[in-house]
Amino acid sequence: MRDQSTRYESSSSKRKLRSCRERMICCAHSRAFPLCYFRAESPFKALNRTDFPTKKVVCNIVSTCWNIAEYSPTTLCDEPLRLALRNRHVEVARILLEAGANPNKRYFFGSEINLVSPVDLQCMELLLAFGAQPNTRDRAGLTPLMKAARLPQGIASVLLLLSYGADVNSMADVRHDYRTVLHYAILGDDPTVIDLLLKQGARLDLGPEYQKPTALDLAILKGDPSIVQKLLESGADVNATSPIIGSPLHVACADNIPNRLEILSMLLERGADPNLVIRSDEGPALRPVLAEYVASNENPSVEVVALLLKYGARVVIKTQFRDPHGILNSLQNTADKPRLLKALLEAAESFDPCMIRRSSSLTDAQKELVMEAARTPLPLTHQARLIVRKLCGTKLPKIVRKLQLPQSLHRYLLYDFH
């Protein structure tokens, strides 16, 4: 008897709930829709439909049926505002926001503004106008400004976000190598966005603790001289170092860098030091810039080597264990480049005959040439040249050009092979 009573009460409750639901739907739809339209789904699920009704119906639903500010839907489904934005029902979204919908509601992949496309200006401006936080991060740790700056057509979104106080110096987490907004703008390859961020105060110097590729490093990797020049004019540090990738010169000397010679000239002219020794607590020092270039490129160019020598690069034919500037173990790609090897031997300041004989990276022909140079005492003129170059440092070309000496001596001091 009790079981029958319980079943009856349960059935009665369901009928009352269904009746209440139908009355709610009727109230919301009035004459605009038949009652059966929403019998199988809640009014807010209908926001996901592409044939959703008029603005008046939405107003009725919001004002009559649901207190958005007080009650939150189940976490197993999207909220009405999310459904409206996802299907680009902008006016519906506006009504919901005016009725108190939370523009900063968090979902698994981020807040409302993180889930809107960065190029959807209408939805993004609507959220920002109703108080969406412009610096909120998605599940990947990226802000809307980062994603907008990454897009080639993102300048309008960047302007919009900045006008609402987006942080131009926000930084991603370790998953994205602590990249800043400027990093993403460089990856997006839009000079207008880069200019805008720099004018808005985007930082180029991230401090000595920053051990990841800088914005300048990314610009060099992309091989765009105009962006590199822009960053240098804005104060990028040409000698910023990292134990992982080295200095900007190391990056420019890596394999397959477009416009390498032009970019190297810019860096060296701005005072980049080709003799920086970059040590690491977790391993040996990085290779010198000259060694990095010769070892990383299967077809090293005499012109690039001459440029590095012109700005003071040292040539030490020893192992790095004996001297941090040693390039002995990086000469394997000079086997079929006799002119390049000859230029390096002519500029060499010291040798290690014992390690040259034991070197496994040199061919027999290379060993013979290098050993012959090692056995020959350095000429007095060459020793004088080494002293002058050491005293001048990275300003060598500027100082030499001011010396009242014959042009032949200028070329001799700068290792001008042409």
Coordinates of N, CA and C in Angstrom, one line a residue, residues 55-200:
K55 N 13.5 38.4 -30.7 CA 14.1 39.0 -29.5 C 13.0 39.1 -28.4
K56 N 11.7 39.3 -28.8 CA 10.7 39.5 -27.8 C 10.5 38.2 -27.0
V57 N 10.6 37.0 -27.7 CA 10.5 35.7 -27.0 C 11.6 35.5 -26.0
V58 N 12.8 35.9 -26.3 CA 13.9 35.8 -25.4 C 13.7 36.6 -24.2
C59 N 13.2 37.8 -24.4 CA 12.9 38.7 -23.3 C 11.8 38.1 -22.3
N60 N 10.8 37.5 -22.9 CA 9.8 36.8 -22.1 C 10.4 35.7 -21.3
I61 N 11.3 34.9 -21.9 CA 11.9 33.7 -21.2 C 12.7 34.2 -20.1
V62 N 13.5 35.3 -20.3 CA 14.4 35.8 -19.3 C 13.7 36.4 -18.2
S63 N 12.7 37.2 -18.5 CA 12.0 38.0 -17.4 C 11.0 37.1 -16.7
T64 N 10.5 36.1 -17.3 CA 9.4 35.3 -16.6 C 9.9 34.0 -16.0
C65 N 10.8 33.4 -16.6 CA 11.1 32.0 -16.3 C 12.4 31.7 -15.5
W66 N 13.3 32.6 -15.6 CA 14.6 32.2 -15.0 C 15.3 33.4 -14.4
N67 N 15.9 33.2 -13.3 CA 16.7 34.2 -12.6 C 18.1 33.8 -12.8
I68 N 18.7 34.4 -13.9 CA 20.1 34.0 -14.3 C 21.1 34.4 -13.2
A69 N 20.9 35.5 -12.5 CA 21.9 35.9 -11.5 C 21.9 34.9 -10.3
E70 N 20.7 34.4 -10.0 CA 20.6 33.6 -8.8 C 20.9 32.1 -9.0
Y71 N 20.4 31.6 -10.1 CA 20.6 30.1 -10.3 C 21.6 29.9 -11.5
S72 N 22.4 28.9 -11.3 CA 23.3 28.5 -12.3 C 23.0 27.1 -12.9
P73 N 23.0 26.9 -14.2 CA 22.7 25.6 -14.7 C 23.7 24.5 -14.3
T74 N 23.4 23.3 -14.6 CA 24.3 22.2 -14.3 C 25.6 22.4 -15.1
T75 N 26.6 21.9 -14.5 CA 27.9 22.0 -15.2 C 28.0 21.0 -16.3
L76 N 27.0 20.2 -16.5 CA 27.0 19.2 -17.6 C 26.6 19.8 -19.0
C77 N 26.2 21.1 -18.9 CA 25.8 21.7 -20.2 C 26.2 23.2 -20.1
D78 N 26.2 23.8 -21.3 CA 26.6 25.2 -21.4 C 25.5 26.1 -20.9
E79 N 25.9 27.3 -20.4 CA 24.9 28.3 -20.0 C 24.3 29.0 -21.2
P80 N 23.2 29.6 -21.0 CA 22.5 30.3 -22.1 C 23.4 31.3 -22.8
L81 N 24.2 32.1 -22.1 CA 25.1 33.0 -22.7 C 26.1 32.4 -23.6
R82 N 26.6 31.2 -23.2 CA 27.6 30.5 -24.0 C 26.9 30.0 -25.3
L83 N 25.7 29.5 -25.1 CA 25.0 29.0 -26.3 C 24.7 30.1 -27.3
A84 N 24.3 31.2 -26.8 CA 24.0 32.4 -27.7 C 25.3 32.9 -28.4
L85 N 26.4 33.0 -27.7 CA 27.6 33.4 -28.3 C 28.2 32.4 -29.3
R86 N 28.1 31.2 -28.9 CA 28.6 30.1 -29.8 C 27.9 30.1 -31.2
N87 N 26.6 30.4 -31.1 CA 25.8 30.5 -32.4 C 25.6 31.9 -32.9
R88 N 26.4 32.8 -32.3 CA 26.4 34.2 -32.8 C 25.0 34.9 -32.8
H89 N 24.2 34.6 -31.7 CA 23.0 35.3 -31.5 C 23.4 36.5 -30.6
V90 N 23.9 37.5 -31.3 CA 24.4 38.7 -30.5 C 23.4 39.4 -29.7
E91 N 22.2 39.6 -30.3 CA 21.2 40.3 -29.6 C 20.6 39.5 -28.4
V92 N 20.6 38.2 -28.6 CA 20.2 37.3 -27.5 C 21.2 37.4 -26.4
A93 N 22.5 37.4 -26.7 CA 23.5 37.5 -25.7 C 23.4 38.8 -25.0
R94 N 23.1 39.9 -25.7 CA 23.0 41.2 -25.1 C 21.8 41.2 -24.1
I95 N 20.7 40.6 -24.4 CA 19.6 40.5 -23.5 C 19.9 39.8 -22.2
L96 N 20.7 38.6 -22.4 CA 21.1 37.8 -21.3 C 22.0 38.6 -20.4
L97 N 22.9 39.3 -21.0 CA 23.9 40.1 -20.2 C 23.1 41.2 -19.4
E98 N 22.2 41.9 -20.1 CA 21.4 42.9 -19.4 C 20.6 42.4 -18.3
A99 N 20.2 41.1 -18.4 CA 19.5 40.5 -17.3 C 20.3 39.9 -16.2
G100 N 21.6 40.0 -16.3 CA 22.5 39.6 -15.3 C 23.4 38.4 -15.5
A101 N 23.5 38.0 -16.8 CA 24.3 36.8 -17.1 C 25.8 37.2 -16.8
N102 N 26.5 36.2 -16.3 CA 27.9 36.5 -15.9 C 28.9 36.4 -17.1
P103 N 29.5 37.5 -17.5 CA 30.4 37.5 -18.6 C 31.7 36.9 -18.4
N104 N 32.0 36.6 -17.1 CA 33.3 36.0 -16.7 C 33.1 34.5 -16.3
K105 N 32.0 33.9 -16.7 CA 31.7 32.5 -16.3 C 32.9 31.6 -16.8
R106 N 33.4 30.7 -15.9 CA 34.5 29.8 -16.3 C 34.0 28.5 -16.8
Y107 N 34.5 28.0 -17.9 CA 34.3 26.7 -18.4 C 35.6 25.9 -18.4
F108 N 35.5 24.7 -18.8 CA 36.7 23.8 -18.8 C 37.9 24.4 -19.6
F109 N 37.6 25.0 -20.7 CA 38.6 25.6 -21.6 C 38.8 27.1 -21.4
G110 N 38.2 27.7 -20.5 CA 38.4 29.1 -20.2 C 37.1 29.9 -20.0
S111 N 37.2 31.2 -19.8 CA 36.1 32.0 -19.6 C 35.3 32.3 -20.9
E112 N 34.2 33.0 -20.8 CA 33.5 33.3 -22.0 C 34.3 34.0 -23.1
I113 N 35.1 35.0 -22.7 CA 35.9 35.7 -23.7 C 37.0 34.9 -24.3
N114 N 37.5 33.9 -23.6 CA 38.5 33.0 -24.1 C 37.9 32.0 -25.2
L115 N 36.6 31.8 -25.1 CA 36.0 30.9 -26.0 C 35.4 31.6 -27.3
V116 N 35.4 32.9 -27.3 CA 35.0 33.6 -28.5 C 36.2 33.8 -29.4
S117 N 36.0 33.7 -30.7 CA 37.1 33.9 -31.7 C 37.7 35.2 -31.5
P118 N 39.0 35.4 -31.6 CA 39.6 36.7 -31.4 C 39.3 37.6 -32.5
V119 N 38.8 37.1 -33.7 CA 38.4 38.0 -34.8 C 36.9 38.3 -34.8
D120 N 36.2 37.8 -33.8 CA 34.8 38.1 -33.7 C 34.6 39.4 -32.8
L121 N 34.8 40.5 -33.5 CA 34.8 41.8 -32.7 C 33.4 42.1 -32.1
Q122 N 32.4 41.7 -32.7 CA 31.0 42.0 -32.2 C 30.8 41.3 -30.8
C123 N 31.1 40.0 -30.8 CA 30.9 39.3 -29.5 C 31.9 39.7 -28.5
M124 N 33.1 39.9 -28.9 CA 34.2 40.3 -27.9 C 33.9 41.7 -27.3
E125 N 33.5 42.6 -28.1 CA 33.2 43.9 -27.6 C 32.0 43.9 -26.7
L126 N 31.0 43.1 -27.0 CA 29.8 42.9 -26.2 C 30.2 42.4 -24.8
L127 N 31.1 41.4 -24.7 CA 31.5 40.9 -23.4 C 32.3 41.9 -22.6
L128 N 33.2 42.6 -23.3 CA 34.0 43.6 -22.6 C 33.2 44.7 -22.1
A129 N 32.2 45.1 -22.9 CA 31.3 46.2 -22.4 C 30.5 45.9 -21.2
F130 N 30.3 44.6 -21.0 CA 29.5 44.1 -19.8 C 30.4 43.6 -18.7
G131 N 31.7 43.9 -18.8 CA 32.6 43.6 -17.7 C 33.5 42.4 -17.8
A132 N 33.6 41.8 -19.0 CA 34.5 40.6 -19.1 C 35.9 41.1 -18.8
Q133 N 36.7 40.2 -18.1 CA 38.1 40.6 -17.8 C 39.0 40.3 -19.1
P134 N 39.7 41.4 -19.6 CA 40.4 41.2 -20.8 C 41.7 40.4 -20.6
N135 N 42.1 40.2 -19.4 CA 43.4 39.5 -19.1 C 43.2 38.0 -18.6
T136 N 42.0 37.5 -18.7 CA 41.7 36.2 -18.2 C 42.3 35.2 -19.2
R137 N 42.8 34.0 -18.7 CA 43.5 33.1 -19.4 C 42.7 31.8 -19.7
D138 N 42.9 31.2 -20.9 CA 42.2 30.0 -21.2 C 43.0 28.8 -20.5
R139 N 42.5 27.6 -20.8 CA 43.2 26.4 -20.2 C 44.6 26.3 -20.6
A140 N 45.0 26.8 -21.8 CA 46.4 26.7 -22.2 C 47.2 27.8 -21.7
G141 N 46.6 28.7 -20.9 CA 47.4 29.8 -20.3 C 47.6 31.0 -21.1
L142 N 46.8 31.2 -22.2 CA 46.9 32.3 -23.1 C 45.8 33.3 -22.9
T143 N 46.1 34.6 -23.0 CA 45.1 35.7 -22.9 C 44.5 36.0 -24.3
P144 N 43.3 36.6 -24.3 CA 42.8 37.0 -25.6 C 43.7 37.8 -26.4
L145 N 44.5 38.7 -25.8 CA 45.4 39.6 -26.5 C 46.5 38.8 -27.2
M146 N 47.0 37.7 -26.5 CA 48.0 36.9 -27.2 C 47.5 36.2 -28.4
K147 N 46.3 35.7 -28.3 CA 45.7 35.0 -29.5 C 45.4 36.0 -30.6
A148 N 44.9 37.2 -30.3 CA 44.6 38.2 -31.3 C 45.9 38.6 -32.0
A149 N 47.0 38.8 -31.2 CA 48.2 39.3 -31.8 C 48.9 38.2 -32.7
R150 N 48.5 37.0 -32.5 CA 49.1 35.9 -33.3 C 48.5 35.8 -34.7
L151 N 47.3 36.4 -34.8 CA 46.6 36.3 -36.1 C 47.0 37.4 -37.0
P152 N 47.2 37.0 -38.3 CA 47.6 38.1 -39.3 C 46.6 39.2 -39.4
Q153 N 45.3 38.9 -39.2 CA 44.3 39.9 -39.3 C 43.8 40.4 -38.0
G154 N 44.6 40.3 -37.0 CA 44.1 40.6 -35.6 C 44.3 42.0 -35.1
I155 N 44.7 42.9 -35.9 CA 44.9 44.3 -35.5 C 43.7 44.9 -34.8
A156 N 42.5 44.7 -35.4 CA 41.3 45.3 -34.8 C 41.0 44.8 -33.4
S157 N 41.2 43.5 -33.3 CA 41.0 42.9 -32.0 C 42.0 43.3 -31.0
V158 N 43.2 43.5 -31.4 CA 44.3 44.0 -30.5 C 43.9 45.4 -30.0
L159 N 43.5 46.3 -30.9 CA 43.1 47.6 -30.5 C 41.9 47.6 -29.5
L160 N 41.0 46.7 -29.8 CA 39.8 46.6 -28.9 C 40.2 46.2 -27.5
L161 N 41.0 45.2 -27.4 CA 41.4 44.6 -26.1 C 42.3 45.7 -25.4
L162 N 43.2 46.3 -26.1 CA 44.0 47.4 -25.4 C 43.1 48.5 -24.9
S163 N 42.1 48.9 -25.6 CA 41.2 49.9 -25.2 C 40.5 49.6 -23.9
Y164 N 40.3 48.3 -23.6 CA 39.7 47.8 -22.4 C 40.7 47.4 -21.3
G165 N 41.9 47.8 -21.5 CA 42.9 47.6 -20.4 C 43.7 46.2 -20.5
A166 N 43.7 45.6 -21.6 CA 44.5 44.3 -21.7 C 46.0 44.6 -21.5
D167 N 46.6 43.7 -20.7 CA 48.0 43.8 -20.4 C 48.9 43.5 -21.5
V168 N 49.7 44.5 -22.0 CA 50.5 44.3 -23.2 C 51.8 43.5 -22.8
N169 N 52.1 43.3 -21.5 CA 53.2 42.6 -21.1 C 52.9 41.3 -20.4
S170 N 51.7 40.8 -20.6 CA 51.3 39.5 -20.0 C 52.2 38.4 -20.6
M171 N 52.4 37.4 -19.8 CA 53.4 36.3 -20.2 C 52.7 35.0 -20.0
A172 N 52.9 34.1 -21.0 CA 52.4 32.7 -20.9 C 53.2 31.9 -19.9
D173 N 52.7 30.7 -19.7 CA 53.4 29.9 -18.7 C 54.5 29.0 -19.3
V174 N 55.1 28.1 -18.6 CA 56.2 27.3 -19.1 C 55.8 26.5 -20.3
R175 N 54.5 26.1 -20.4 CA 54.1 25.3 -21.6 C 54.4 26.0 -22.9
H176 N 54.4 27.3 -22.8 CA 54.6 28.2 -24.0 C 55.9 29.0 -23.9
D177 N 56.9 28.5 -23.2 CA 58.2 29.1 -23.0 C 58.1 30.5 -22.5
Y178 N 57.1 30.8 -21.7 CA 57.0 32.2 -21.1 C 56.9 33.3 -22.2
R179 N 56.3 33.0 -23.3 CA 56.2 34.0 -24.3 C 55.3 35.2 -23.9
T180 N 55.7 36.4 -24.4 CA 54.9 37.5 -24.1 C 53.9 37.8 -25.3
V181 N 53.1 38.8 -25.2 CA 52.2 39.2 -26.3 C 53.1 39.6 -27.5
L182 N 54.2 40.2 -27.3 CA 55.1 40.6 -28.4 C 55.6 39.4 -29.1
H183 N 55.9 38.3 -28.4 CA 56.3 37.1 -29.1 C 55.3 36.6 -30.1
Y184 N 54.0 36.6 -29.6 CA 53.0 36.2 -30.5 C 52.7 37.1 -31.7
A185 N 53.0 38.4 -31.5 CA 52.8 39.3 -32.6 C 53.9 39.1 -33.6
I186 N 55.1 38.7 -33.2 CA 56.2 38.4 -34.2 C 55.9 37.1 -34.9
L187 N 55.3 36.2 -34.2 CA 54.9 34.9 -34.9 C 53.8 35.2 -35.9
G188 N 52.9 36.2 -35.6 CA 51.9 36.6 -36.5 C 52.4 37.3 -37.7
D189 N 53.6 37.9 -37.6 CA 54.2 38.5 -38.8 C 53.5 39.8 -39.3
D190 N 52.8 40.5 -38.4 CA 52.1 41.7 -38.8 C 52.9 42.9 -38.2
P191 N 53.6 43.7 -39.0 CA 54.4 44.8 -38.5 C 53.5 45.9 -37.8
T192 N 52.3 46.0 -38.3 CA 51.4 47.0 -37.6 C 51.1 46.6 -36.2
V193 N 50.8 45.4 -35.9 CA 50.6 44.9 -34.5 C 51.9 45.1 -33.7
I194 N 53.0 44.8 -34.3 CA 54.3 44.9 -33.5 C 54.5 46.4 -33.2
D195 N 54.3 47.2 -34.1 CA 54.5 48.7 -33.9 C 53.5 49.1 -32.8
L196 N 52.3 48.7 -32.8 CA 51.3 49.1 -31.8 C 51.7 48.6 -30.4
L197 N 52.1 47.4 -30.3 CA 52.5 46.9 -29.0 C 53.7 47.6 -28.4
L198 N 54.7 47.9 -29.3 CA 55.9 48.6 -28.9 C 55.5 50.0 -28.4
K199 N 54.6 50.7 -29.1 CA 54.2 52.0 -28.7 C 53.4 52.0 -27.4
Q200 N 52.7 50.9 -27.1 CA 51.9 50.7 -25.9 C 52.8 50.3 -24.7

